[in-house]
Coordinates of C-alpha atoms and ligand atoms in Angstrom, one line a residue:
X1 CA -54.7 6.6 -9.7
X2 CA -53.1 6.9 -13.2
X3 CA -54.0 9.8 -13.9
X4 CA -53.4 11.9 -10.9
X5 CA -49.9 10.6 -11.4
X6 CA -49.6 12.0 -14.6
X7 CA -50.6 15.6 -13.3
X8 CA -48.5 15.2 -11.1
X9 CA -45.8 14.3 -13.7
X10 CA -47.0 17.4 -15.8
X11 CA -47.0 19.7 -12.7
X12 CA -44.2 22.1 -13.0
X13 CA -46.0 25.3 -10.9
X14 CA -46.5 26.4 -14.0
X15 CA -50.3 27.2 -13.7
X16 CA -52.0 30.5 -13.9
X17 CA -52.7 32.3 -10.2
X18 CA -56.5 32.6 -10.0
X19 CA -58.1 35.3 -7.8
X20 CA -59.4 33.7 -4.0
X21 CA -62.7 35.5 -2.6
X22 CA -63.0 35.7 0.5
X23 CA -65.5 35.9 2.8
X24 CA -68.4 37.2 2.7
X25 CA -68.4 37.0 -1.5
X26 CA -71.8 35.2 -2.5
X27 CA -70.0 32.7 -4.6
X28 CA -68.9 30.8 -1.5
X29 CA -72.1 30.9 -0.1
X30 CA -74.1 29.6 -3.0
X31 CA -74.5 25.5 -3.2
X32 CA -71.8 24.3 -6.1
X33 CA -73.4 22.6 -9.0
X34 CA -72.2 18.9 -10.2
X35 CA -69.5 19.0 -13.1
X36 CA -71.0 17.2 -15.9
X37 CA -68.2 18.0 -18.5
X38 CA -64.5 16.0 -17.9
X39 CA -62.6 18.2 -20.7
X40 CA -59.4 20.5 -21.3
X41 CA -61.1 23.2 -19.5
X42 CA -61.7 21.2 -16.3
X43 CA -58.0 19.9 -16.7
X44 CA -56.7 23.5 -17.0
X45 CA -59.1 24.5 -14.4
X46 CA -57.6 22.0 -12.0
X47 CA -54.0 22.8 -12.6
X48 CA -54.8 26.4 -11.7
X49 CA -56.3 25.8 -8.7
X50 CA -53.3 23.6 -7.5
X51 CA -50.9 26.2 -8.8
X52 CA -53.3 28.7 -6.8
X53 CA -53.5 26.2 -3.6
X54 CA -49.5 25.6 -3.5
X55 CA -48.4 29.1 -3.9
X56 CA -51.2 30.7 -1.4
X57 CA -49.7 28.3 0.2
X58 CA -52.7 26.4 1.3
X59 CA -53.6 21.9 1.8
X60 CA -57.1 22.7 0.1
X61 CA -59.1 24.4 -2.7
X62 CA -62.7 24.2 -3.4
X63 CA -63.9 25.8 -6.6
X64 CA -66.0 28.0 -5.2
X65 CA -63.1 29.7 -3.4
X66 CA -62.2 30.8 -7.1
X67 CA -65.2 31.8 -8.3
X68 CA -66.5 28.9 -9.9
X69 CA -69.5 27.3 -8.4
X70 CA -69.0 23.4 -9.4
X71 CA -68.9 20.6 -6.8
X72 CA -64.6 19.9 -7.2
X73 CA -61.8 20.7 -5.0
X74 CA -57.9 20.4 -5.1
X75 CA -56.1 19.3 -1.8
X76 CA -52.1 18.4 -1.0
X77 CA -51.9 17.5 2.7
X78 CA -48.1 16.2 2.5
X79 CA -46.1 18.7 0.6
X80 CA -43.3 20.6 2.4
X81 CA -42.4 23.9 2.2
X82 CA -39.2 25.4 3.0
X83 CA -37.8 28.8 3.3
X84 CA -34.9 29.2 1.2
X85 CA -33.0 32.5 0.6
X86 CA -31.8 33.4 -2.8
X87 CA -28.9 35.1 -4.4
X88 CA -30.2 38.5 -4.0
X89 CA -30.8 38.0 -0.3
X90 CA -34.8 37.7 -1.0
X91 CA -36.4 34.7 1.0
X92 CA -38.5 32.2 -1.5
X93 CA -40.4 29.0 -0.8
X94 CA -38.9 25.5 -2.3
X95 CA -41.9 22.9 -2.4
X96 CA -41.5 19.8 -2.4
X97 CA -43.1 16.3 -1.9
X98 CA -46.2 16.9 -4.1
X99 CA -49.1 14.4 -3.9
X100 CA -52.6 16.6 -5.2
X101 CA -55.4 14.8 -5.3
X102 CA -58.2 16.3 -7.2
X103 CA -61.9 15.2 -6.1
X104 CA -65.0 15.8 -8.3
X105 CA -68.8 15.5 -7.5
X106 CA -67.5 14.2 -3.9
X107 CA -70.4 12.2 -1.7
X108 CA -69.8 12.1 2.3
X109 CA -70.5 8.8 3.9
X110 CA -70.1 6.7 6.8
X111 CA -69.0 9.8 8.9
X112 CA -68.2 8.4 12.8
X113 CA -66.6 9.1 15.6
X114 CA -65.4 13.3 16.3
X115 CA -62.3 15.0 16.3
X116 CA -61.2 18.6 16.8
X117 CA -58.5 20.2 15.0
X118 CA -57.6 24.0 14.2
X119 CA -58.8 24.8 10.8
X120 CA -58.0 28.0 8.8
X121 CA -59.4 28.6 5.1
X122 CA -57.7 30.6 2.1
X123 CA -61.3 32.6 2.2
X124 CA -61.1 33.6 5.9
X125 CA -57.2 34.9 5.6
X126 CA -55.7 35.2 9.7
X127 CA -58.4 33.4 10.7
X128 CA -57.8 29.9 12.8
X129 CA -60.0 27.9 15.0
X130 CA -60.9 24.5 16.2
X131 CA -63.8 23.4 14.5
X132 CA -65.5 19.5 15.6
X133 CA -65.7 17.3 12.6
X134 CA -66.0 13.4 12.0
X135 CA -62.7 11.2 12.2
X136 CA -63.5 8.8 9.5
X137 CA -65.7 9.2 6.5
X138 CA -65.7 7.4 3.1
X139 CA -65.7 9.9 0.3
X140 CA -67.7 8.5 -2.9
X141 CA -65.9 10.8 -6.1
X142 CA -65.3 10.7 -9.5
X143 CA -61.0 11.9 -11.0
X144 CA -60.0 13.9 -13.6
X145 CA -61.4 12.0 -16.4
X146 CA -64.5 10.5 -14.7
X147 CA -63.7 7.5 -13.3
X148 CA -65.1 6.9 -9.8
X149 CA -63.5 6.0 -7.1
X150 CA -64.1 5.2 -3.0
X151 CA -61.7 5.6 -0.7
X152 CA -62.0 5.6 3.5
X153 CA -60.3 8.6 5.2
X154 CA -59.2 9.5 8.5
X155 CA -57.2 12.5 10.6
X156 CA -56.2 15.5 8.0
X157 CA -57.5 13.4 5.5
X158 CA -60.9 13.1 6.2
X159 CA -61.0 16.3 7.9
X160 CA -59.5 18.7 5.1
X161 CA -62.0 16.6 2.9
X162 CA -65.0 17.6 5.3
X163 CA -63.8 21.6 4.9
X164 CA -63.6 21.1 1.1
X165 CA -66.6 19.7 1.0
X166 CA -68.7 22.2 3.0
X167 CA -67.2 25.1 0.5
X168 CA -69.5 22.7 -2.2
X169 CA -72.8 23.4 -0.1
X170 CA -71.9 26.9 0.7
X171 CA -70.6 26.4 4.0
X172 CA -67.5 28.0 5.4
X173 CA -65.9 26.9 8.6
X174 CA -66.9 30.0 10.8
X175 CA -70.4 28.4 10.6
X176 CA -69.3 25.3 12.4
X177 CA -68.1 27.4 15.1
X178 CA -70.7 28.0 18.2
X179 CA -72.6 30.9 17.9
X180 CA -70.4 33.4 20.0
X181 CA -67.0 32.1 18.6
X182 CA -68.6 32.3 15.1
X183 CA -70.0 36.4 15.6
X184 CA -67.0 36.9 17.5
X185 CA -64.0 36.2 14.5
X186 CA -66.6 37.0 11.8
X187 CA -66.6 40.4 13.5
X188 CA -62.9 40.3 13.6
X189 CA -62.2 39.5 10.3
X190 CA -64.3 42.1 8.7
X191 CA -63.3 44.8 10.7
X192 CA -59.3 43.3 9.7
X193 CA -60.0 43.1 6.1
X194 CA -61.4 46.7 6.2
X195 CA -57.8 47.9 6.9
X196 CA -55.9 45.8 4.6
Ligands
ZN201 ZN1 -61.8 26.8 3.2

């Protein structure tokens, strides 16, 4: 894990905000090619997204979700946020507690057992809903320079892994939804995002 450490050394939420697209953009609907390339670019790419992820603030980012269809996400499902107010009166957000983990060319396995938790996604802004996912998996990936790596996952873990993952095959959680729950928000959210 050397190297996640030293991101998170160099990370200073210093990163440039990339744009999110939400639902229904094509780019999140399209099946994410494997990232063949471990250079600057996917490095500054990376930090971006994290920068993006914390500041949103989200606990997962899939590249798709910025407009780059590669098989990688970002994900922090410890960090704490609190609500500060500042010398001019004007409430900001301290973060603290980092731990991102990056995952690249990610392979599901060994999914078992079921659990339901209330998902939301940075594409589907307002949007939250219990979606049924497996309670352990073992997620096959490769790091920032890569290396590859296996680790077993449960709870948020394995389930903020399992949402990541479906933004690599084009999947977004409203599809996991029955069909009434899923025409229901969908309608919902579009007519919402018309206002805004
Ligand atoms: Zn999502």
């Amino acid at each position: 894990m050397k190297n996640l450490t030293e991101l998170l050394e160099n990370y200073t939420l210093e990163g440039e905000e990339l744009k999110i697209f939400e639902f229904p953009a094509p780019v999140l609907k399209k099946k994410a090619e494997p990232v063949t390339e471990f250079n600057e670019e996917l490095q500054k790419l990376c930090k971006d997204m994290l920068y993006t992820m914390y500041n949103a603030p989200g606990i997962g980012l899939a590249a798709p979700q910025v407009g780059k269809s590669i098989r990688l996400f970002v994900m922090d499902i410890d960090f704490d946020r609190e609500e500060i107010t500042n010398a001019d009166g004007e409430v900001e957000y301290r973060l603290t507690n980092f731990n991102p983990q990056i995952f690249i060319n990610p392979v599901l396995k060994n999914l078992e057992g079921e659990i339901l938790y209330e998902e939301g996604c940075l594409s589907v802004p307002g949007v939250y809903e219990e979606v049924k996912r497996a309670q352990t998996i073992t997620v096959d990936y490769q790091d920032i320079n890569g290396e590859s790596h296996s680790i077993d996952c449960d709870e948020l873990l394995s389930i903020c892994i399992q949402h990541e993952n479906d933004h690599l095959e084009g999947i977004v959680f409203l599809e996991r939804l029955s069909m009434l729950k899923r025409n229901l928000l969908t309608k919902k959210f579009l007519k919402n995002k018309k206002k805004r």
